[in-house]
PDB file of C-alpha atoms and ligand atoms in Angstrom:
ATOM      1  CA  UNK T   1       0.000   0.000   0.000  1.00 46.00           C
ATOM      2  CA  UNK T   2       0.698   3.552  -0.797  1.00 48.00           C
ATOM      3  CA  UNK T   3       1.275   5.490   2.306  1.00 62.00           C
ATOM      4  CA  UNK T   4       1.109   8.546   0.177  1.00 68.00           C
ATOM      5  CA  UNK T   5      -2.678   9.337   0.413  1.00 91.00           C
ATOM      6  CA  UNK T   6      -2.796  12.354  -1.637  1.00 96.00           C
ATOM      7  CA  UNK T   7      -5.864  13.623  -3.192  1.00 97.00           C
ATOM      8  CA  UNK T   8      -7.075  16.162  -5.980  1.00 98.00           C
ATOM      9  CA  UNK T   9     -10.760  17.083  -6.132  1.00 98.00           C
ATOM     10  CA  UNK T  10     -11.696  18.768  -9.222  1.00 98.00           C
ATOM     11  CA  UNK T  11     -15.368  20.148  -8.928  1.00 97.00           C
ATOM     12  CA  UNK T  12     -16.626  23.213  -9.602  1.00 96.00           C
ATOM     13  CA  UNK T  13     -19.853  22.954  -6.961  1.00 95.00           C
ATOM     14  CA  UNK T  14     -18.642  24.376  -3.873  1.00 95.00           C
ATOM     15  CA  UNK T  15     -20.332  22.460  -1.629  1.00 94.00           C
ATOM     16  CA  UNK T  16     -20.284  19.221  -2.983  1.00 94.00           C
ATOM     17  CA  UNK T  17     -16.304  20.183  -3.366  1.00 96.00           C
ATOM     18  CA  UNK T  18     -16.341  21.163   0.368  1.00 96.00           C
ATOM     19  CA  UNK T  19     -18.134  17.516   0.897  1.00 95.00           C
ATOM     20  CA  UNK T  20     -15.737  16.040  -0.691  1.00 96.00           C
ATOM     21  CA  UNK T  21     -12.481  17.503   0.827  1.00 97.00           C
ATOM     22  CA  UNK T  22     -14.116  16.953   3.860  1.00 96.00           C
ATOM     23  CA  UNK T  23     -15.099  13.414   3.374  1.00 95.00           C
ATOM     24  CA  UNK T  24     -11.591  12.298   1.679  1.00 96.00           C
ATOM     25  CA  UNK T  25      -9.535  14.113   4.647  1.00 95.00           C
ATOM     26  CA  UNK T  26     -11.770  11.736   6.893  1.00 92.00           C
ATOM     27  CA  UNK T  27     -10.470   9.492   5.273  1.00 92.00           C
ATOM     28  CA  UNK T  28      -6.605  10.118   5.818  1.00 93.00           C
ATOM     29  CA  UNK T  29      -5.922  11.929   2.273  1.00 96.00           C
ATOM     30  CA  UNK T  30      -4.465  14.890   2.406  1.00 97.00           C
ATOM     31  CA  UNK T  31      -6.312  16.997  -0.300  1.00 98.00           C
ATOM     32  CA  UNK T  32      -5.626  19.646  -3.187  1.00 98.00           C
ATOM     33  CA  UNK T  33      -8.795  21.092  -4.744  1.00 97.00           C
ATOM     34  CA  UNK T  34      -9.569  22.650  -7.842  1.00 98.00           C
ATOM     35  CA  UNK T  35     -12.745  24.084  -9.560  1.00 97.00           C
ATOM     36  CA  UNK T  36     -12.274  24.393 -13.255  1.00 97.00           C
ATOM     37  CA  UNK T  37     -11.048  21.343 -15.354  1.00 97.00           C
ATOM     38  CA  UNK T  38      -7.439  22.797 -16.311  1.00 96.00           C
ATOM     39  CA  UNK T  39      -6.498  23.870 -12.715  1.00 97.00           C
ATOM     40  CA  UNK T  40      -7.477  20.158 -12.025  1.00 98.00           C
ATOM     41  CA  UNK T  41      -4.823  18.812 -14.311  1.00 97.00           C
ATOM     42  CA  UNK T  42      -2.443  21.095 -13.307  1.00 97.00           C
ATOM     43  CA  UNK T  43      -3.128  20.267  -9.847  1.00 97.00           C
ATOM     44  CA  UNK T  44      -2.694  16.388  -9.959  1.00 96.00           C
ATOM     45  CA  UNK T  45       0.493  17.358 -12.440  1.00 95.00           C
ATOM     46  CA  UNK T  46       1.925  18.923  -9.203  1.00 95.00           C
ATOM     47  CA  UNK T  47       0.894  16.753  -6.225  1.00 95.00           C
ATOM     48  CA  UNK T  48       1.054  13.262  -7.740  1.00 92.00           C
ATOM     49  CA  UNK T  49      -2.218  12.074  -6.209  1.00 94.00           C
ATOM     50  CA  UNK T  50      -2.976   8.676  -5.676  1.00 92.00           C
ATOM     51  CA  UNK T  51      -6.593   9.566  -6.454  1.00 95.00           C
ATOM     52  CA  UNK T  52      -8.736  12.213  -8.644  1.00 97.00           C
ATOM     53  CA  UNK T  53     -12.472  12.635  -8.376  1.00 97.00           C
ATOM     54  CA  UNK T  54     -13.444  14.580 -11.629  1.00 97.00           C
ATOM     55  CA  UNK T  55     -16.936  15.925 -11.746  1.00 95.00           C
ATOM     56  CA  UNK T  56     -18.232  15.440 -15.080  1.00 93.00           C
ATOM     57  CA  UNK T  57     -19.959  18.816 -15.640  1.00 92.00           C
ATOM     58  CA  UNK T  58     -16.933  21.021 -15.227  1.00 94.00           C
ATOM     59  CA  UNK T  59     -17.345  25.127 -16.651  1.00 94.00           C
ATOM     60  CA  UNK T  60     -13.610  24.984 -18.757  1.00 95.00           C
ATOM     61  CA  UNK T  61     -13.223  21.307 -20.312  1.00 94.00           C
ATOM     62  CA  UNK T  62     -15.521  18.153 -19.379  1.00 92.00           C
ATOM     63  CA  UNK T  63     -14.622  15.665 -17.255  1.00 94.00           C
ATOM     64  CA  UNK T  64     -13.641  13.572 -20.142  1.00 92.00           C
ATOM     65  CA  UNK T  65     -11.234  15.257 -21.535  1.00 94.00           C
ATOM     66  CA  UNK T  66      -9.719  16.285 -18.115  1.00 96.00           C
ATOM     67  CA  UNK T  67      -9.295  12.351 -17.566  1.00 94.00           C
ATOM     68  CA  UNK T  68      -8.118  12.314 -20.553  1.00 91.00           C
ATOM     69  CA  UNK T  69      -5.382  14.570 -20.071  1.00 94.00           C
ATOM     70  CA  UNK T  70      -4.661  13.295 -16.718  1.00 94.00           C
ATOM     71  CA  UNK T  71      -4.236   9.801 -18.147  1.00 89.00           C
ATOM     72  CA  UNK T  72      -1.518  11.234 -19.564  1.00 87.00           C
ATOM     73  CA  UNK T  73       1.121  11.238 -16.929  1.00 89.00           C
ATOM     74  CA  UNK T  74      -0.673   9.910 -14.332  1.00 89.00           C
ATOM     75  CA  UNK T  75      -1.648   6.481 -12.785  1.00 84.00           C
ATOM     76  CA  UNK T  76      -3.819   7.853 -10.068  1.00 90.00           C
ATOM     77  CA  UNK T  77      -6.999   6.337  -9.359  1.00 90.00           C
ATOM     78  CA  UNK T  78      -9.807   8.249 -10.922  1.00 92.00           C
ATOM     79  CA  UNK T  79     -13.243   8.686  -9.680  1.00 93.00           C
ATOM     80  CA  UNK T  80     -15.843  10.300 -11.956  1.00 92.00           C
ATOM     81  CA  UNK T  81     -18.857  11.905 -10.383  1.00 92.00           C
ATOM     82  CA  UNK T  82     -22.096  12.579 -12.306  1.00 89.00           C
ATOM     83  CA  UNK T  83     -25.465  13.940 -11.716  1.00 84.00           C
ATOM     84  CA  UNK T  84     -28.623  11.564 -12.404  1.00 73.00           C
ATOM     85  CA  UNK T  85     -29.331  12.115 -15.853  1.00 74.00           C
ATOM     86  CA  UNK T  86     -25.515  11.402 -16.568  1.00 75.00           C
ATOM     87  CA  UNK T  87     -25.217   7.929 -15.559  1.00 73.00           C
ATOM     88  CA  UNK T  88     -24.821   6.742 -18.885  1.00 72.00           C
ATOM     89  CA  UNK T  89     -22.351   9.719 -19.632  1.00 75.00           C
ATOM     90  CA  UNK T  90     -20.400   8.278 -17.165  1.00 75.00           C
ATOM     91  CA  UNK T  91     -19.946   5.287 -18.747  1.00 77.00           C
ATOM     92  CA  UNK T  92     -18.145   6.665 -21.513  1.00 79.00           C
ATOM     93  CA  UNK T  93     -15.592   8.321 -18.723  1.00 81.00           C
ATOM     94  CA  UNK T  94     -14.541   4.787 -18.388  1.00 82.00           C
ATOM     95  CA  UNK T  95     -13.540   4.670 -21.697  1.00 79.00           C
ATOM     96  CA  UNK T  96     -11.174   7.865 -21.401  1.00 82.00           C
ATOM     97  CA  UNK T  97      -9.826   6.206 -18.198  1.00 83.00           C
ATOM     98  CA  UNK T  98     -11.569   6.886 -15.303  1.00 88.00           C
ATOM     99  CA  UNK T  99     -12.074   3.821 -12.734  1.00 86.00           C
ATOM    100  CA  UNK T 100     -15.215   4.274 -11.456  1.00 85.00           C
ATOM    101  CA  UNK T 101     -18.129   6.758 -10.841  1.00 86.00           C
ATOM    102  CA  UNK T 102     -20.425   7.481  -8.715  1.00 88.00           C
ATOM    103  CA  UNK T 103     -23.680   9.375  -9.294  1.00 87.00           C
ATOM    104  CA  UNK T 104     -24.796  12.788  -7.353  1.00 87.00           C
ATOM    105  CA  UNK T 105     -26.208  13.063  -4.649  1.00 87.00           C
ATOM    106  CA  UNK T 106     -24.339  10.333  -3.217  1.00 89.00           C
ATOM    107  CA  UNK T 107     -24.014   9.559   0.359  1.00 89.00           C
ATOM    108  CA  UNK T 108     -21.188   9.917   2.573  1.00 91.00           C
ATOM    109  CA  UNK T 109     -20.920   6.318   3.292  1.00 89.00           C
ATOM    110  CA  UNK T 110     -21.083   5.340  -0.574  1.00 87.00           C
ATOM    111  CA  UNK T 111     -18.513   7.475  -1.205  1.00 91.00           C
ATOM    112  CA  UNK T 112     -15.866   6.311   1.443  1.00 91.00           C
ATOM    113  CA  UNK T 113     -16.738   2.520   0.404  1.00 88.00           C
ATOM    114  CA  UNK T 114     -16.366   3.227  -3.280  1.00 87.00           C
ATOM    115  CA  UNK T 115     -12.943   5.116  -2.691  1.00 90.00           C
ATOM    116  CA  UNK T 116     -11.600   2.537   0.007  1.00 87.00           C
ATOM    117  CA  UNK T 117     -12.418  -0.577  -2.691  1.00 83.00           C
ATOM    118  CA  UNK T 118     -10.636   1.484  -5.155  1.00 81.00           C
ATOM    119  CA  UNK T 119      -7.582   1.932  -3.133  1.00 81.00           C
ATOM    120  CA  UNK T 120      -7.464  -1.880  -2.338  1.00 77.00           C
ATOM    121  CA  UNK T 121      -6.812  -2.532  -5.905  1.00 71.00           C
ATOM    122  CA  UNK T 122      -3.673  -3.337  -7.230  1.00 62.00           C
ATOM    123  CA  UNK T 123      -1.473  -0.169  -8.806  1.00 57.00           C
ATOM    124  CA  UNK T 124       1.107   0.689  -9.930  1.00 48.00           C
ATOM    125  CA  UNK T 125       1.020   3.641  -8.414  1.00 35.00           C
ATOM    126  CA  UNK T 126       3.771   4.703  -5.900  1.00 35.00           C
ATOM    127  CA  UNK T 127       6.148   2.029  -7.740  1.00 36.00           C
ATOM    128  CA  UNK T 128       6.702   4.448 -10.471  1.00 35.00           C
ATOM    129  CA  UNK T 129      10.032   6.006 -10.370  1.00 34.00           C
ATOM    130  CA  UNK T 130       9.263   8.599 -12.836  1.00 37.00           C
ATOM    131  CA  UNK T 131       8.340  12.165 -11.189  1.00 37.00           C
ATOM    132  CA  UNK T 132       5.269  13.968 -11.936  1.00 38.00           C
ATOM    133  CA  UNK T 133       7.582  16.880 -13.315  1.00 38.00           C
ATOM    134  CA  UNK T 134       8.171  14.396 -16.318  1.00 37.00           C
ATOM    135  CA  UNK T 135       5.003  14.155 -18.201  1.00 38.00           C
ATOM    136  CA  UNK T 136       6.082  13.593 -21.349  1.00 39.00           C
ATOM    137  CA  UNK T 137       6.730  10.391 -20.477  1.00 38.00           C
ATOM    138  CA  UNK T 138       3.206   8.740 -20.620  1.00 38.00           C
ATOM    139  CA  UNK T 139       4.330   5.098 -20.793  1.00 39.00           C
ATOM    140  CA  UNK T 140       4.254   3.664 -17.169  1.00 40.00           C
ATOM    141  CA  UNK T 141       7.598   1.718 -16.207  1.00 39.00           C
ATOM    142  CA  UNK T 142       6.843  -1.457 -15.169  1.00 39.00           C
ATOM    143  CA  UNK T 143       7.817  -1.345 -12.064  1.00 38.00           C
ATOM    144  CA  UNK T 144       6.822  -3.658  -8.996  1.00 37.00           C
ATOM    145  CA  UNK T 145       3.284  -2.429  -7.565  1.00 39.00           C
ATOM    146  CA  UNK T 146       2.317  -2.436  -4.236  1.00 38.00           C
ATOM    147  CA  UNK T 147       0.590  -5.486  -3.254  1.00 37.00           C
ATOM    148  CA  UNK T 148      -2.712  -5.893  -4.889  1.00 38.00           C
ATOM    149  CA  UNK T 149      -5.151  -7.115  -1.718  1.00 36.00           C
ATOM    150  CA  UNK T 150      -7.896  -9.229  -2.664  1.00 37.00           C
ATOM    151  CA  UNK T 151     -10.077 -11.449  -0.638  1.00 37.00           C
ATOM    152  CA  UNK T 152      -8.801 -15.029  -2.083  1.00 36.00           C
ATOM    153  CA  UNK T 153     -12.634 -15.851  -2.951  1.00 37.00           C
ATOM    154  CA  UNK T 154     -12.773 -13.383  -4.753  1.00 38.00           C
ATOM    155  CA  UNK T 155     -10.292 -14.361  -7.570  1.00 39.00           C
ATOM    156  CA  UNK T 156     -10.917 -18.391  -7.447  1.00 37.00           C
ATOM    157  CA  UNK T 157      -8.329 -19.204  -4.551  1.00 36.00           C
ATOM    158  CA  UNK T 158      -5.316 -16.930  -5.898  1.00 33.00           C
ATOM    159  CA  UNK T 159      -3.431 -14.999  -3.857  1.00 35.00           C
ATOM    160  CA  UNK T 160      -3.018 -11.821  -6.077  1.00 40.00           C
ATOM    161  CA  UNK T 161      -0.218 -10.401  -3.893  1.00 47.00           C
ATOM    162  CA  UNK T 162       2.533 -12.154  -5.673  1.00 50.00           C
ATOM    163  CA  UNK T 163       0.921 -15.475  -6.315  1.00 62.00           C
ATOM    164  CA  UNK T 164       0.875 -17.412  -9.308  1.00 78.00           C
ATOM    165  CA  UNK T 165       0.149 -15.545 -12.843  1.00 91.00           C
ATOM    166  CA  UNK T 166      -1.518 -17.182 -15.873  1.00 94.00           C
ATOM    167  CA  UNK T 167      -1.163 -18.190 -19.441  1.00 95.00           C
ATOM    168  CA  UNK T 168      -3.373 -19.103 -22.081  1.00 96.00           C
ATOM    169  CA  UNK T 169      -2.788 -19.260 -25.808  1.00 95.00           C
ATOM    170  CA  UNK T 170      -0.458 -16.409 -25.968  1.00 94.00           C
ATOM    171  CA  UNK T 171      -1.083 -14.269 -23.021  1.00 96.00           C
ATOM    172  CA  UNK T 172       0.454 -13.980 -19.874  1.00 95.00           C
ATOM    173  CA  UNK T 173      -0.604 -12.280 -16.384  1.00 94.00           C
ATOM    174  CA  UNK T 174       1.865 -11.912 -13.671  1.00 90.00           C
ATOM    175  CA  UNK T 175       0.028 -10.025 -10.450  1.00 84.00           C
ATOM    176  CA  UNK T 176       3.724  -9.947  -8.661  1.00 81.00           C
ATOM    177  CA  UNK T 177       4.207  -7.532 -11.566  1.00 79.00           C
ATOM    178  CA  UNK T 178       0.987  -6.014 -12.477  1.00 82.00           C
ATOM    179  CA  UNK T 179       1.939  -7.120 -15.877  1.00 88.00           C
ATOM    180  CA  UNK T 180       0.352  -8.201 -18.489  1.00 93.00           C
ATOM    181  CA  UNK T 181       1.796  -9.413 -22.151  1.00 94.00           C
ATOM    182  CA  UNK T 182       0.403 -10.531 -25.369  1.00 94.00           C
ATOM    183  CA  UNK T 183       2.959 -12.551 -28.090  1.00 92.00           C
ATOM    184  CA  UNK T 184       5.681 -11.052 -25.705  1.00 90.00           C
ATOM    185  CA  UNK T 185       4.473  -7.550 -26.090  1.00 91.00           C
ATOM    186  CA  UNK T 186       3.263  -5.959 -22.753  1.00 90.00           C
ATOM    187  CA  UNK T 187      -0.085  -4.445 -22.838  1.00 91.00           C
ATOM    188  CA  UNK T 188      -1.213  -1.500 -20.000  1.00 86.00           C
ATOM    189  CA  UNK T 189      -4.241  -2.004 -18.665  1.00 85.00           C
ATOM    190  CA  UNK T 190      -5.813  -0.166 -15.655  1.00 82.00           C
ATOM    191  CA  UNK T 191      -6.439  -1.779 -12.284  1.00 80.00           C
ATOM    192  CA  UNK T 192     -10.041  -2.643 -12.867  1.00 86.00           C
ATOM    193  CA  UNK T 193      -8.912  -4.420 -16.531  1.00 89.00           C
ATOM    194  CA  UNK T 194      -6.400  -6.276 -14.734  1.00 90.00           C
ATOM    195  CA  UNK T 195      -8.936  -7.350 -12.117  1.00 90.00           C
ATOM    196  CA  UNK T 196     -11.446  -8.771 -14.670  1.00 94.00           C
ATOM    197  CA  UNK T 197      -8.661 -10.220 -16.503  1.00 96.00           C
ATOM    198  CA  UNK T 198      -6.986 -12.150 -13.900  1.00 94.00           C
ATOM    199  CA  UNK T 199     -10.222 -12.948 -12.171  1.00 94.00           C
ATOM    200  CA  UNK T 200     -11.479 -14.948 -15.064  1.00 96.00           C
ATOM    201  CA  UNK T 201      -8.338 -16.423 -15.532  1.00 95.00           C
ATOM    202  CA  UNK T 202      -8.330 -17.677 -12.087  1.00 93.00           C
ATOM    203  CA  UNK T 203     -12.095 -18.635 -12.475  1.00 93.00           C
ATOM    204  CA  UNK T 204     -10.960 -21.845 -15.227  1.00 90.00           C
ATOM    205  CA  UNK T 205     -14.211 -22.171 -17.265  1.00 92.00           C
ATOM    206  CA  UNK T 206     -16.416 -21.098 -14.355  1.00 94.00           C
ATOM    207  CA  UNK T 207     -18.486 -18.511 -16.042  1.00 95.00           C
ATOM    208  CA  UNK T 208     -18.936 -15.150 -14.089  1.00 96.00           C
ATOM    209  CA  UNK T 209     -21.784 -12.880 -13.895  1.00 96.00           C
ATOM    210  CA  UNK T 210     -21.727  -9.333 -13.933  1.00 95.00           C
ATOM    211  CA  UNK T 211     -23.192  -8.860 -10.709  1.00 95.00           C
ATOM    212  CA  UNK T 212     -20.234 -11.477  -9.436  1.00 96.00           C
ATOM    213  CA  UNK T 213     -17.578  -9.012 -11.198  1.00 96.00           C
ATOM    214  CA  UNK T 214     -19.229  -5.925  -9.988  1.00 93.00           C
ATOM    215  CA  UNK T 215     -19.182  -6.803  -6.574  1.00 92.00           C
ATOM    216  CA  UNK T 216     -15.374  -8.648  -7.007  1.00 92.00           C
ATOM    217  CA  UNK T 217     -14.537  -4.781  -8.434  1.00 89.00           C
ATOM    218  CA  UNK T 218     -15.866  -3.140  -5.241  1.00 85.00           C
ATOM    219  CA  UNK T 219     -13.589  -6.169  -3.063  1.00 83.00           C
ATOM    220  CA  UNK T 220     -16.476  -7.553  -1.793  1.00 87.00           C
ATOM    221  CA  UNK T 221     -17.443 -11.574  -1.408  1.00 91.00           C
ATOM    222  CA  UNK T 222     -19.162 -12.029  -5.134  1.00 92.00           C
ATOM    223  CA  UNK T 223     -21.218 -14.153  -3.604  1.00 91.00           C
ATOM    224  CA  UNK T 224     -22.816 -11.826  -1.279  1.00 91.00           C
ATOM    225  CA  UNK T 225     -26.177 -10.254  -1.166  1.00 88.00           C
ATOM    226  CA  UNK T 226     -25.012  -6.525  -1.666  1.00 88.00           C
ATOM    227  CA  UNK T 227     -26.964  -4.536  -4.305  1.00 88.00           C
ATOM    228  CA  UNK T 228     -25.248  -4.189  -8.222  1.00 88.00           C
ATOM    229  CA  UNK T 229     -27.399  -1.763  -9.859  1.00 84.00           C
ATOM    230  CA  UNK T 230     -27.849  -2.344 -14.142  1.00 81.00           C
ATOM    231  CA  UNK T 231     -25.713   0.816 -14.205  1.00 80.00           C
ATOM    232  CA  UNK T 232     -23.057  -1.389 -12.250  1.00 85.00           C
ATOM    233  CA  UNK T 233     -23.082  -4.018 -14.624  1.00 88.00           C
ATOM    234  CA  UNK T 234     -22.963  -1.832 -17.663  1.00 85.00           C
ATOM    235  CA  UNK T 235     -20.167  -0.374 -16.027  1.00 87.00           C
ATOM    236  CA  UNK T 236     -18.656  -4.225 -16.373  1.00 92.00           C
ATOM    237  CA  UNK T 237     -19.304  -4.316 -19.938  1.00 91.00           C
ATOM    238  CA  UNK T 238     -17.429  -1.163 -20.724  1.00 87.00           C
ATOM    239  CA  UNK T 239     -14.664  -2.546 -18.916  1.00 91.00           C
ATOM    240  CA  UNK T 240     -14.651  -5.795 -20.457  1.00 94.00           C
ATOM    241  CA  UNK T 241     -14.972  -4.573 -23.691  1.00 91.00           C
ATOM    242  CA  UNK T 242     -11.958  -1.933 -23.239  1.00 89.00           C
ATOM    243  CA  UNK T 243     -10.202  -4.735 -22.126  1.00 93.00           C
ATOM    244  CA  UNK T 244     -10.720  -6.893 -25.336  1.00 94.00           C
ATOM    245  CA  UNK T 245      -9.479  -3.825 -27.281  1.00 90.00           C
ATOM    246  CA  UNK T 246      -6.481  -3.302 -25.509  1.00 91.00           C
ATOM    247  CA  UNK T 247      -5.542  -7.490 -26.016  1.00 94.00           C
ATOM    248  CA  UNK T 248      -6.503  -7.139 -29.526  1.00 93.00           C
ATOM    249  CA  UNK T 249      -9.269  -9.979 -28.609  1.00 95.00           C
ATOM    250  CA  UNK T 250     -12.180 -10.332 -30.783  1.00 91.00           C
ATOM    251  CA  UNK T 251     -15.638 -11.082 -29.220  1.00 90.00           C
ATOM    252  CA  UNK T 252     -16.985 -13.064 -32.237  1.00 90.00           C
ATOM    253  CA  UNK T 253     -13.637 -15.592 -31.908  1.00 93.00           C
ATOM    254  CA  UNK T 254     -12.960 -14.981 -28.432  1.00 95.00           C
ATOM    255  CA  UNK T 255      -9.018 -16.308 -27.658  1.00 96.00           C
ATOM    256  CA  UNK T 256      -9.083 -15.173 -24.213  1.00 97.00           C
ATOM    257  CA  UNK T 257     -12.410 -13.831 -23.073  1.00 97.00           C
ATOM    258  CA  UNK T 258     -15.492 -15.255 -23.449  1.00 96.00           C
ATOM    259  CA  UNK T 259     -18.937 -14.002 -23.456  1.00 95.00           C
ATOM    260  CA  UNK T 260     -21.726 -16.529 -22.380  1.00 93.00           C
ATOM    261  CA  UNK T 261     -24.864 -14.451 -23.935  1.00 89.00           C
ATOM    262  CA  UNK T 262     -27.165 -13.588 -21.055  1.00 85.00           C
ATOM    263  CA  UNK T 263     -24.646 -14.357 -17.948  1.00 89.00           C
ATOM    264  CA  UNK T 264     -21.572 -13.163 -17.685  1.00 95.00           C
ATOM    265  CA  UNK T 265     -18.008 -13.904 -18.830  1.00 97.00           C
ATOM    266  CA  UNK T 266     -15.593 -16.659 -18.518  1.00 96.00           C
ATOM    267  CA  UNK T 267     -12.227 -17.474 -19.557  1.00 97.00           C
ATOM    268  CA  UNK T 268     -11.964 -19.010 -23.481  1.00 96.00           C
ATOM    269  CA  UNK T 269      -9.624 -21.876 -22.480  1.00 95.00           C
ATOM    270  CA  UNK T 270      -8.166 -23.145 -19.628  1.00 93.00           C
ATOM    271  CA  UNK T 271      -5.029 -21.043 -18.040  1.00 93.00           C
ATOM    272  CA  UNK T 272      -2.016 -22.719 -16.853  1.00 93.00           C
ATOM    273  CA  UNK T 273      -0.942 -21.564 -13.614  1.00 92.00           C
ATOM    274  CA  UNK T 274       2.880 -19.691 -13.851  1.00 90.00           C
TER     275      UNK T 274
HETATM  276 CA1   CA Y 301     -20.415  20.493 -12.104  1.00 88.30          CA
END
């Protein structure tokens, strides 16, 4: 873990900002605010966060293109927050970068949970040599991450801190690393990605369901009774299918992910343990 809990809020609502730096100092961050989109970037350019929350609806640039921009130099953990009517908006922030939203007016509570799952995910994050004064740099070293923590149910028995990684047909997944690497070409995926990824992996042929993912995302038991909204397992989707674009994997002849029409995913062969 990241001892370094830096935040940068970037929200142009002053109270909900004021909620926020309030909530996320609670919390143990220690947090930089900023109320226009640009300041934002500029902001996590300086401090290095470990986490962003963007609000969507920003009066300079959207939150899209301020993830974006961020996702240029930076590995943080990025939160997107909407309003109601743009949930599904916020679906496409996952396709800029972001690793989660969470929709306005949300409660305390939600909030902390959603940003404590987050920062139980593995990262690179913190492992990165390369200072935040060096943005031109945008390809992540692959340095050693901090231990990714996951409850071993949650990822069919593996130990993700370290443990065993996986190959099938061309593909290899090493969570000591946080790597991942196609025909010997390594591929960068973001935390959640890598998540899915080496869940199914880990899951053999067992299918999963979205709700089972969603709930695996937020570290809790997937077999657990806790609400997954349809929003939640759209949000799977968009990461499952960013994932197949980043492995070059191709849904209709499926070499590494599979999609079972109607339930979930599963692996497309069986991965030998590494
Ligand atoms: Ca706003």
């Amino acid at each position: 873990m990241d001892d370094r809990r830096i935040a940068v809020v970037i929200e142009d609502d002053e109270d909900i900002r004021g909620l926020l730096v309030t909530l996320l100092t609670q919390s143990g961050f220690t947090v930089h605010e900023a109320s226009v989109g640009a300041d934002g970037v500029r902001a996590v350019h300086d401090h290095d966060p470990v986490l962003v929350t963007v609000d969507l609806g920003l009066p300079d640039i959207d939150g899209y293109e301020v993830t974006r921009r961020i996702r240029q130099f930076s590995d943080a953990y990025v939160l997107m927050l909407t309003a109601r009517s743009e949930e599904i908006d916020a679906l496409m922030g996952l396709d800029v970068g972001a690793d989660d939203y969470v929709v306005k007016p949300f409660r305390p509570r939600e909030l902390r949970a959603r940003v404590e799952a987050m920062m139980r995910r593995p990262r690179t994050i913190g492992a990165s040599p390369s200072s935040p004064s060096a943005p031109s740099a945008p390809t992540s070293p692959a340095a050693a991450p901090a231990a990714p923590v996951m409850p071993a149910d949650a990822t069919g028995g593996v130990d993700g801190g370290g443990g065993p990684g996986f190959e099938l047909d061309g593909l290899r997944v090493s969570p000591s690393l946080f790597q991942v690497v196609v025909e010997g070409a390594e591929v960068q995926l973001t935390p959640t990605e890598f998540i899915l990824l080496k869940t199914l992996l880990a899951s053999k042929r067992v299918v999963r369901t979205k709700v089972e993912l969603s709930r695996i995302l937020r570290d809790e038991d997937p077999d657990s009774d806790t609400f997954v909204s349809a929003a939640d397992e759209r949000s799977v989707e968009v990461h499952i299918g960013n994932l197949r674009r980043k492995l070059g994997d191709d849904p209709a002849r499926p070499r590494w992910v599979e999609t079972v029409r109607g339930v979930g995913y599963r692996a497309a062969g069986d991965a030998q343990r590494i």
